[in-house]
Amino acid sequence: DDRSQSVLFYSLDGPSITLLRTLSRNSYTGLWCDPRTGNTRPLEAPVSGEAGAVIRKPTAEPWLALLRASH
């Protein structure tokens, strides 16, 4: 969204997602969604909103990651 309260990433391949720019919030919690099955699972740890932060994917296959700003 416009204030970066919620951020959605779609990663086609690779073991992780790396933020290329800083998001407007310091910390995010999130949910993984497997586009092949529709199953979801929580991210294992909070995600930093800083540029360069790495989010490890469950597998190297395609995944959606929905991040929500921590309060």
mmCIF file of the C-alpha atoms, coordinates in Angstrom:
data_MODEL
# 
_entry.id   MODEL 
# 
loop_
_atom_site.group_PDB 
_atom_site.id 
_atom_site.type_symbol 
_atom_site.label_atom_id 
_atom_site.label_alt_id 
_atom_site.label_comp_id 
_atom_site.label_asym_id 
_atom_site.label_entity_id 
_atom_site.label_seq_id 
_atom_site.pdbx_PDB_ins_code 
_atom_site.Cartn_x 
_atom_site.Cartn_y 
_atom_site.Cartn_z 
_atom_site.occupancy 
_atom_site.B_iso_or_equiv 
_atom_site.pdbx_formal_charge 
_atom_site.auth_seq_id 
_atom_site.auth_comp_id 
_atom_site.auth_asym_id 
_atom_site.auth_atom_id 
_atom_site.pdbx_PDB_model_num 
ATOM 1  C CA . ASP A 1 1  ? 0.000  0.000   0.000  1.00 0.00 ? 1  ASP A CA 1 
ATOM 2  C CA . ASP A 1 2  ? 1.042  3.666   -0.222 1.00 0.00 ? 2  ASP A CA 1 
ATOM 3  C CA . ARG A 1 3  ? 2.395  3.796   3.349  1.00 0.00 ? 3  ARG A CA 1 
ATOM 4  C CA . SER A 1 4  ? 4.162  0.405   3.143  1.00 0.00 ? 4  SER A CA 1 
ATOM 5  C CA . GLN A 1 5  ? 1.943  -1.021  5.900  1.00 0.00 ? 5  GLN A CA 1 
ATOM 6  C CA . SER A 1 6  ? 1.528  -4.077  3.659  1.00 0.00 ? 6  SER A CA 1 
ATOM 7  C CA . VAL A 1 7  ? 3.997  -5.220  1.013  1.00 0.00 ? 7  VAL A CA 1 
ATOM 8  C CA . LEU A 1 8  ? 3.578  -8.165  -1.375 1.00 0.00 ? 8  LEU A CA 1 
ATOM 9  C CA . PHE A 1 9  ? 6.539  -9.848  -3.074 1.00 0.00 ? 9  PHE A CA 1 
ATOM 10 C CA . TYR A 1 10 ? 6.445  -12.529 -5.767 1.00 0.00 ? 10 TYR A CA 1 
ATOM 11 C CA . SER A 1 11 ? 9.671  -14.458 -6.235 1.00 0.00 ? 11 SER A CA 1 
ATOM 12 C CA . LEU A 1 12 ? 9.916  -16.811 -9.201 1.00 0.00 ? 12 LEU A CA 1 
ATOM 13 C CA . ASP A 1 13 ? 13.098 -18.624 -8.166 1.00 0.00 ? 13 ASP A CA 1 
ATOM 14 C CA . GLY A 1 14 ? 16.121 -18.543 -5.916 1.00 0.00 ? 14 GLY A CA 1 
ATOM 15 C CA . PRO A 1 15 ? 16.597 -19.232 -2.207 1.00 0.00 ? 15 PRO A CA 1 
ATOM 16 C CA . SER A 1 16 ? 15.846 -15.717 -0.948 1.00 0.00 ? 16 SER A CA 1 
ATOM 17 C CA . ILE A 1 17 ? 14.449 -12.236 -1.566 1.00 0.00 ? 17 ILE A CA 1 
ATOM 18 C CA . THR A 1 18 ? 16.748 -9.231  -1.004 1.00 0.00 ? 18 THR A CA 1 
ATOM 19 C CA . LEU A 1 19 ? 15.273 -5.772  -0.467 1.00 0.00 ? 19 LEU A CA 1 
ATOM 20 C CA . LEU A 1 20 ? 16.791 -3.309  -2.941 1.00 0.00 ? 20 LEU A CA 1 
ATOM 21 C CA . ARG A 1 21 ? 15.462 -0.244  -1.143 1.00 0.00 ? 21 ARG A CA 1 
ATOM 22 C CA . THR A 1 22 ? 14.457 0.622   2.408  1.00 0.00 ? 22 THR A CA 1 
ATOM 23 C CA . LEU A 1 23 ? 10.770 0.266   3.219  1.00 0.00 ? 23 LEU A CA 1 
ATOM 24 C CA . SER A 1 24 ? 9.057  2.915   5.338  1.00 0.00 ? 24 SER A CA 1 
ATOM 25 C CA . ARG A 1 25 ? 8.701  0.684   8.418  1.00 0.00 ? 25 ARG A CA 1 
ATOM 26 C CA . ASN A 1 26 ? 11.468 -0.814  10.550 1.00 0.00 ? 26 ASN A CA 1 
ATOM 27 C CA . SER A 1 27 ? 10.059 -4.286  11.029 1.00 0.00 ? 27 SER A CA 1 
ATOM 28 C CA . TYR A 1 28 ? 7.537  -6.578  9.344  1.00 0.00 ? 28 TYR A CA 1 
ATOM 29 C CA . THR A 1 29 ? 5.880  -9.880  10.139 1.00 0.00 ? 29 THR A CA 1 
ATOM 30 C CA . GLY A 1 30 ? 4.573  -11.964 7.317  1.00 0.00 ? 30 GLY A CA 1 
ATOM 31 C CA . LEU A 1 31 ? 3.075  -14.912 5.595  1.00 0.00 ? 31 LEU A CA 1 
ATOM 32 C CA . TRP A 1 32 ? 4.310  -17.164 2.798  1.00 0.00 ? 32 TRP A CA 1 
ATOM 33 C CA . CYS A 1 33 ? 1.840  -18.349 0.157  1.00 0.00 ? 33 CYS A CA 1 
ATOM 34 C CA . ASP A 1 34 ? 2.663  -21.272 -2.107 1.00 0.00 ? 34 ASP A CA 1 
ATOM 35 C CA . PRO A 1 35 ? 1.169  -20.328 -5.523 1.00 0.00 ? 35 PRO A CA 1 
ATOM 36 C CA . ARG A 1 36 ? 1.157  -23.982 -6.583 1.00 0.00 ? 36 ARG A CA 1 
ATOM 37 C CA . THR A 1 37 ? -1.137 -25.143 -3.764 1.00 0.00 ? 37 THR A CA 1 
ATOM 38 C CA . GLY A 1 38 ? -2.544 -21.985 -2.130 1.00 0.00 ? 38 GLY A CA 1 
ATOM 39 C CA . ASN A 1 39 ? -1.192 -23.145 1.254  1.00 0.00 ? 39 ASN A CA 1 
ATOM 40 C CA . THR A 1 40 ? 0.168  -20.503 3.617  1.00 0.00 ? 40 THR A CA 1 
ATOM 41 C CA . ARG A 1 41 ? 2.664  -20.506 6.457  1.00 0.00 ? 41 ARG A CA 1 
ATOM 42 C CA . PRO A 1 42 ? 4.055  -17.741 8.669  1.00 0.00 ? 42 PRO A CA 1 
ATOM 43 C CA . LEU A 1 43 ? 7.500  -16.269 8.084  1.00 0.00 ? 43 LEU A CA 1 
ATOM 44 C CA . GLU A 1 44 ? 9.793  -17.696 10.746 1.00 0.00 ? 44 GLU A CA 1 
ATOM 45 C CA . ALA A 1 45 ? 11.163 -14.354 11.979 1.00 0.00 ? 45 ALA A CA 1 
ATOM 46 C CA . PRO A 1 46 ? 10.418 -10.639 11.706 1.00 0.00 ? 46 PRO A CA 1 
ATOM 47 C CA . VAL A 1 47 ? 11.855 -8.953  8.612  1.00 0.00 ? 47 VAL A CA 1 
ATOM 48 C CA . SER A 1 48 ? 13.867 -5.736  8.701  1.00 0.00 ? 48 SER A CA 1 
ATOM 49 C CA . GLY A 1 49 ? 12.646 -3.041  6.337  1.00 0.00 ? 49 GLY A CA 1 
ATOM 50 C CA . GLU A 1 50 ? 16.225 -1.918  5.623  1.00 0.00 ? 50 GLU A CA 1 
ATOM 51 C CA . ALA A 1 51 ? 17.755 -2.055  2.145  1.00 0.00 ? 51 ALA A CA 1 
ATOM 52 C CA . GLY A 1 52 ? 19.833 -5.211  1.834  1.00 0.00 ? 52 GLY A CA 1 
ATOM 53 C CA . ALA A 1 53 ? 17.635 -7.254  4.201  1.00 0.00 ? 53 ALA A CA 1 
ATOM 54 C CA . VAL A 1 54 ? 17.413 -10.885 3.082  1.00 0.00 ? 54 VAL A CA 1 
ATOM 55 C CA . ILE A 1 55 ? 14.244 -12.950 3.425  1.00 0.00 ? 55 ILE A CA 1 
ATOM 56 C CA . ARG A 1 56 ? 14.962 -16.695 3.176  1.00 0.00 ? 56 ARG A CA 1 
ATOM 57 C CA . LYS A 1 57 ? 12.320 -18.566 1.191  1.00 0.00 ? 57 LYS A CA 1 
ATOM 58 C CA . PRO A 1 58 ? 10.958 -21.992 2.240  1.00 0.00 ? 58 PRO A CA 1 
ATOM 59 C CA . THR A 1 59 ? 12.266 -23.457 -1.059 1.00 0.00 ? 59 THR A CA 1 
ATOM 60 C CA . ALA A 1 60 ? 13.850 -22.066 -4.235 1.00 0.00 ? 60 ALA A CA 1 
ATOM 61 C CA . GLU A 1 61 ? 10.543 -22.464 -6.109 1.00 0.00 ? 61 GLU A CA 1 
ATOM 62 C CA . PRO A 1 62 ? 8.063  -19.607 -6.689 1.00 0.00 ? 62 PRO A CA 1 
ATOM 63 C CA . TRP A 1 63 ? 6.579  -18.046 -3.510 1.00 0.00 ? 63 TRP A CA 1 
ATOM 64 C CA . LEU A 1 64 ? 4.516  -15.023 -2.529 1.00 0.00 ? 64 LEU A CA 1 
ATOM 65 C CA . ALA A 1 65 ? 5.478  -13.153 0.647  1.00 0.00 ? 65 ALA A CA 1 
ATOM 66 C CA . LEU A 1 66 ? 2.978  -10.811 2.290  1.00 0.00 ? 66 LEU A CA 1 
ATOM 67 C CA . LEU A 1 67 ? 4.636  -8.519  4.825  1.00 0.00 ? 67 LEU A CA 1 
ATOM 68 C CA . ARG A 1 68 ? 2.708  -6.414  7.344  1.00 0.00 ? 68 ARG A CA 1 
ATOM 69 C CA . ALA A 1 69 ? 4.262  -3.630  9.384  1.00 0.00 ? 69 ALA A CA 1 
ATOM 70 C CA . SER A 1 70 ? 4.862  -4.552  13.023 1.00 0.00 ? 70 SER A CA 1 
ATOM 71 C CA . HIS A 1 71 ? 3.394  -2.158  15.565 1.00 0.00 ? 71 HIS A CA 1 
# 
